[in-house]
Short mmCIF file of C-alpha atoms in Angstrom, two decimals:
data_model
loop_
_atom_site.label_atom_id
_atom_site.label_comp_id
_atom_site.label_asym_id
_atom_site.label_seq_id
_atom_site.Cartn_x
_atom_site.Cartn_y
_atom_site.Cartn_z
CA UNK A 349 0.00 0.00 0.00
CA UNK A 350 1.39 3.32 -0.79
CA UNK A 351 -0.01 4.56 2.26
CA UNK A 352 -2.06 8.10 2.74
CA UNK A 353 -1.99 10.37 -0.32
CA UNK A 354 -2.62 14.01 -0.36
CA UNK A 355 -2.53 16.53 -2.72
CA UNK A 356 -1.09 18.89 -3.85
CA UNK A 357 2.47 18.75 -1.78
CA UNK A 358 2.21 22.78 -2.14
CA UNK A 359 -0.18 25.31 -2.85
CA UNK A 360 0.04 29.26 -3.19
CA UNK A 361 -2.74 30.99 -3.50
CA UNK A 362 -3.92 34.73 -3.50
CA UNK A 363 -6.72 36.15 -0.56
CA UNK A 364 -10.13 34.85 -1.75
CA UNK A 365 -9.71 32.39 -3.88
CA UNK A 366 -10.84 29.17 -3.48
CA UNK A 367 -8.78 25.96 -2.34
CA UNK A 368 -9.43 22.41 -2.54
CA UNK A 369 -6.93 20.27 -0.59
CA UNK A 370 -7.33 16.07 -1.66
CA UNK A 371 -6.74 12.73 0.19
CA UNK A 372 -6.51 9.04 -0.51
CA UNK A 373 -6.65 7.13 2.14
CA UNK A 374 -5.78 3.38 3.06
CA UNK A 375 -7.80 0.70 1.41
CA UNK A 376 -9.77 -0.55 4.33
CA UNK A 377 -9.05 1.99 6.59
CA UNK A 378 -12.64 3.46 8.21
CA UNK A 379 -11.93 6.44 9.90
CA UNK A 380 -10.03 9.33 7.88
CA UNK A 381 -9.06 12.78 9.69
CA UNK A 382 -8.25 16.34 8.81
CA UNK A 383 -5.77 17.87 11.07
CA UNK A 384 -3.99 21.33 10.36
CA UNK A 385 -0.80 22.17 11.96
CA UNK A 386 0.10 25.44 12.97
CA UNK A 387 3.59 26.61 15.67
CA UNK A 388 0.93 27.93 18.14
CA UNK A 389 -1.51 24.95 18.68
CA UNK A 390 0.17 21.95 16.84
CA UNK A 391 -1.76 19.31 15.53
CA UNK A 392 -5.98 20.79 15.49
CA UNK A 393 -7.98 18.22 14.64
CA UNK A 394 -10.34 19.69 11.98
CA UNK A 395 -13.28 16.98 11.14
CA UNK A 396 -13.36 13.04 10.95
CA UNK A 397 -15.44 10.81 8.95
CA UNK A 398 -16.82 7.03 9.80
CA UNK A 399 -17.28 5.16 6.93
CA UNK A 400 -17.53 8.47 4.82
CA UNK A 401 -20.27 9.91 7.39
CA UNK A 402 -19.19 13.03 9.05
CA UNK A 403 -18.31 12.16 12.98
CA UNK A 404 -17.42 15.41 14.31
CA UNK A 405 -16.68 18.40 12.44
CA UNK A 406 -16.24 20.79 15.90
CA UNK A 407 -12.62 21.84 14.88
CA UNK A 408 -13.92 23.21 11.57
CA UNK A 409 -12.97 27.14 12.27
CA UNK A 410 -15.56 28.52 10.49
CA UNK A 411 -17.94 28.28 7.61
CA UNK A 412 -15.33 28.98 5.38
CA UNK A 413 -14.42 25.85 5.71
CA UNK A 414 -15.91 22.21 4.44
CA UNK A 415 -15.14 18.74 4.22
CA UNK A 416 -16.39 16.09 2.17
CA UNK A 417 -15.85 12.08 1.64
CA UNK A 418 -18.25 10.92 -1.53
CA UNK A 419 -16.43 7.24 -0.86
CA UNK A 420 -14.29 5.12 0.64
CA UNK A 421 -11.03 6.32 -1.29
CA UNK A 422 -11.22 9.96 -1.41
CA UNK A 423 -12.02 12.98 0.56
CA UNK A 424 -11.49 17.13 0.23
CA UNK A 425 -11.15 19.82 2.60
CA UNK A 426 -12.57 23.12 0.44
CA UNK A 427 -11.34 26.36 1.60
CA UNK A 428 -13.73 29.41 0.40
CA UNK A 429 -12.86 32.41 0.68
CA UNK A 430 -8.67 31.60 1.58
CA UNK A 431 -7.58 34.37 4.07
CA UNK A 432 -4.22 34.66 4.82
CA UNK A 433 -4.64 33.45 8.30
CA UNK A 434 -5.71 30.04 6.99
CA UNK A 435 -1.68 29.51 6.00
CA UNK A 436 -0.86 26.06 7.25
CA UNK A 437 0.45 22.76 6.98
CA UNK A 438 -2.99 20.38 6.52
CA UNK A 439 -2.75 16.87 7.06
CA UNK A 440 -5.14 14.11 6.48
CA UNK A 441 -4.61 10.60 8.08
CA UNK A 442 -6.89 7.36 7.83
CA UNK A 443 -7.03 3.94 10.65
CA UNK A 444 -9.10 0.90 11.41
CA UNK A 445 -9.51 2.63 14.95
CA UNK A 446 -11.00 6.03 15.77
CA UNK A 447 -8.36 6.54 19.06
CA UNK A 448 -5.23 4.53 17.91
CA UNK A 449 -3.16 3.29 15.08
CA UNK A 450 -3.19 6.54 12.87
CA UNK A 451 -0.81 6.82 9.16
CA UNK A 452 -0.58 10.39 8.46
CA UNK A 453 -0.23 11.69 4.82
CA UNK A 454 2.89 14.09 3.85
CA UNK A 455 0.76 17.05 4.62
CA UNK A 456 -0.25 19.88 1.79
CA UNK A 457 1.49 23.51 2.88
CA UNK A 458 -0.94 26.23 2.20
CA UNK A 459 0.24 29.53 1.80
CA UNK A 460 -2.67 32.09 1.44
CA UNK A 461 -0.92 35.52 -0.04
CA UNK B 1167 -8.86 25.25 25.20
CA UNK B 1168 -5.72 23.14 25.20
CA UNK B 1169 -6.32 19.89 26.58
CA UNK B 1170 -3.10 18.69 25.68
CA UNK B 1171 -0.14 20.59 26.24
CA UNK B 1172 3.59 20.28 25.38
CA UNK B 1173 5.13 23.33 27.24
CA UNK B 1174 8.82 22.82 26.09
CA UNK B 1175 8.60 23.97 22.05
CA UNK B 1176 12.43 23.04 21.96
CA UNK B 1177 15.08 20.59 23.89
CA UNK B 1178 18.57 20.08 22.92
CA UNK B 1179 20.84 17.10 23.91
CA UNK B 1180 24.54 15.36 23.65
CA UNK B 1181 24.31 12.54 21.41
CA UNK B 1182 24.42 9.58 23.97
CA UNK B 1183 22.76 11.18 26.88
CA UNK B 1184 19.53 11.01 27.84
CA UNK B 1185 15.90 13.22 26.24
CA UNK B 1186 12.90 14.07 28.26
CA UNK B 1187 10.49 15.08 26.87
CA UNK B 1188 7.32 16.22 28.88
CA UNK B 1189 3.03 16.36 27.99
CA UNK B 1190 0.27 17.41 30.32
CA UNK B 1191 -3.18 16.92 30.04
CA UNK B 1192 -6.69 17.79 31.61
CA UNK B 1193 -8.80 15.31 30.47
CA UNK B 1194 -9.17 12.57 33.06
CA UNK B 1195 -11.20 10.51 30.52
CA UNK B 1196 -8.25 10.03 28.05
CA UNK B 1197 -7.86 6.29 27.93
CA UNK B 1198 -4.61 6.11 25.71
CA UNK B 1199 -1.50 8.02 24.94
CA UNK B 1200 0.86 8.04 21.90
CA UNK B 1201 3.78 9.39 20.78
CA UNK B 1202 4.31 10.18 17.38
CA UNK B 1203 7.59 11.70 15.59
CA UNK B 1204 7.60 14.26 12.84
CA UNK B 1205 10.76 15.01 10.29
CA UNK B 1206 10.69 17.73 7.94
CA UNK B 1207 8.56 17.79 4.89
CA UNK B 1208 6.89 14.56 5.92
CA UNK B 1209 3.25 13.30 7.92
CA UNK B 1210 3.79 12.70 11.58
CA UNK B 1211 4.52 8.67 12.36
CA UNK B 1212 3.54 6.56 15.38
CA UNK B 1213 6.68 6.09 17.90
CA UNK B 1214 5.30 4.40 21.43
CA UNK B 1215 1.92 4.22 22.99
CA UNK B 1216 0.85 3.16 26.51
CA UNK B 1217 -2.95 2.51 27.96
CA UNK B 1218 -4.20 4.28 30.76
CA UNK B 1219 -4.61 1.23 32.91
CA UNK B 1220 -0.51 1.42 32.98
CA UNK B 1221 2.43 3.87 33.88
CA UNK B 1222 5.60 2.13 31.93
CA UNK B 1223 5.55 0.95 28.49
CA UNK B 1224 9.26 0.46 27.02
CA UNK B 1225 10.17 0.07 23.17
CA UNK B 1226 14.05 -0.34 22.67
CA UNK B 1227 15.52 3.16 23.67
CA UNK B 1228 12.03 4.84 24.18
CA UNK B 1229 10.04 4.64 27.00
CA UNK B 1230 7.18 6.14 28.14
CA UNK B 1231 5.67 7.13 31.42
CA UNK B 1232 2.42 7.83 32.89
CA UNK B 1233 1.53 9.52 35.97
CA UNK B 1234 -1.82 9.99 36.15
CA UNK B 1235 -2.31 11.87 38.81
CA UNK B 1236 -0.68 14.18 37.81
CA UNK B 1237 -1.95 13.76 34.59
CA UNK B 1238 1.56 14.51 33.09
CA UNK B 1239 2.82 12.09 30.46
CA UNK B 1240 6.98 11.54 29.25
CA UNK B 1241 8.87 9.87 26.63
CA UNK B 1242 12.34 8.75 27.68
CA UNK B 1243 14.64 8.04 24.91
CA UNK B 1244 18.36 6.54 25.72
CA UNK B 1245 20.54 6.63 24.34
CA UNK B 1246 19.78 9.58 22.03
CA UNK B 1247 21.08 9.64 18.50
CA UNK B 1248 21.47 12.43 16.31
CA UNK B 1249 18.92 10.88 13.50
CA UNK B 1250 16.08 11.46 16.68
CA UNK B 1251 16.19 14.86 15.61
CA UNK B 1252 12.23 15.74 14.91
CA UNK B 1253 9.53 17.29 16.30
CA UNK B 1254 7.89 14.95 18.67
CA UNK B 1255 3.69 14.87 19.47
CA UNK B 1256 1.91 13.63 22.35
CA UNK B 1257 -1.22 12.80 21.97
CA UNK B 1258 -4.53 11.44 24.09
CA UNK B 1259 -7.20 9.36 23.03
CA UNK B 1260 -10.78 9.82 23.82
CA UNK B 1261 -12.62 8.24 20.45
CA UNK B 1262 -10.16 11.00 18.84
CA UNK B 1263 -7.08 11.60 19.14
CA UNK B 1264 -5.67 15.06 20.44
CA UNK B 1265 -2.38 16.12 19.86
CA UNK B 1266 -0.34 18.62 21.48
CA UNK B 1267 1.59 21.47 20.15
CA UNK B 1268 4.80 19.65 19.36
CA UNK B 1269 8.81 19.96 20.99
CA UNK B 1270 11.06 20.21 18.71
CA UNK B 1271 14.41 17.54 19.53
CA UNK B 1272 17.53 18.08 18.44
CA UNK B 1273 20.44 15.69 19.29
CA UNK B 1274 24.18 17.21 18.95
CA UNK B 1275 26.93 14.62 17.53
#
């Protein structure tokens, strides 16, 4: 298995525009998380999904923000409007096990200009 | 609000000698802890874990430590080598798991 799979490694974008950040996660793997990492809180855990149902979605910052999971293999986290403030590392990681066991993709590093 | 909390962002250390590094919680329902390591440009990976029902879980040169109450959590790692250079998480597990803010390791040949 080649493990979690996000995309794009990078992305630049200008105030406003719209961003769409992708993951592919393990075959078989149930749960898959959204996490962004910023110096001043870490690791924020964003929104997880159950079988591609939305579990909790309480780290979400705001309404500029949404998640979706149409199946088993793929999921996006939508950023609309970008701000600059939204400038992060995002990563997305999938397990068997909602509490234990997590693989972590490489990460996409938004910069919002 | 912070429910886990790494309150060292850096520790540096002799290659050979001994790292501590420290994690405190507030959530007395956490049921499992983990340790994960971070390098550069890549996702975070899974290092050592230990169950709440325990205070001592040892992998090789890691090992971790629970107190609970104190609710304060450690990872141990001896000797330390220059490749354990990373950023190192601590997480808790309630159904989720919540991470901390991250201390950054570096080991000096």
């Amino acid at each position: 298995d080649a493990g979690v799979i996000q995309s794009p490694r990078h992305e630049v974008t200008e105030m406003g525009q719209e961003v769409t950040l992708r993951c592919k996660p393990i075959s078989g793997h149930d749960y898959l998380f959204w996490y962004r990492q910023t110096m001043m809180r870490g690791l924020e855990l964003l929104i997880y999904f159950n079988n591609n149902v939305p579990i909790d979605d309480s780290g979400m910052p705001e309404d500029r923000f949404s998640a979706k999971m149409p199946n088993a293999s793929f999921s996006t986290l939508k950023i609309q409007p970008s701000e600059p403030r939204d400038s992060a590392v995002y990563f997305c990681a999938s397990s068997f096990n909602a509490g234990q066991g997590y693989t972590f993709g490489s990460g996409t590093r938004l910069t919002v200009v | 609000d912070q429910q886990v909390k790494q309150n060292s962002p850096s520790l540096s250390v002799q290659e050979g000698r001994i790292s501590i590094l420290n994690c405190d919680y507030t959530n007395s329902m956490f049921d499992y802890f983990l340790w994960y390591k971070k390098y550069p440009a890549e996702g975070p990976t899974f290092l050592i874990s230990i169950s709440s029902i325990k205070d001592k879980n040892e992998d090789g040169r890691f090992t971790v430590f629970l107190n609970k109450s104190a609710k304060h959590l450690s990872l141990h790692i001896v000797p330390s080598q220059p490749g354990d250079s990373a950023v190192y998480f601590c997480a808790a597990s309630t159904g989720k798991l919540i991470f901390g803010q991250g201390t950054t390791l570096q080991v000096k040949p």
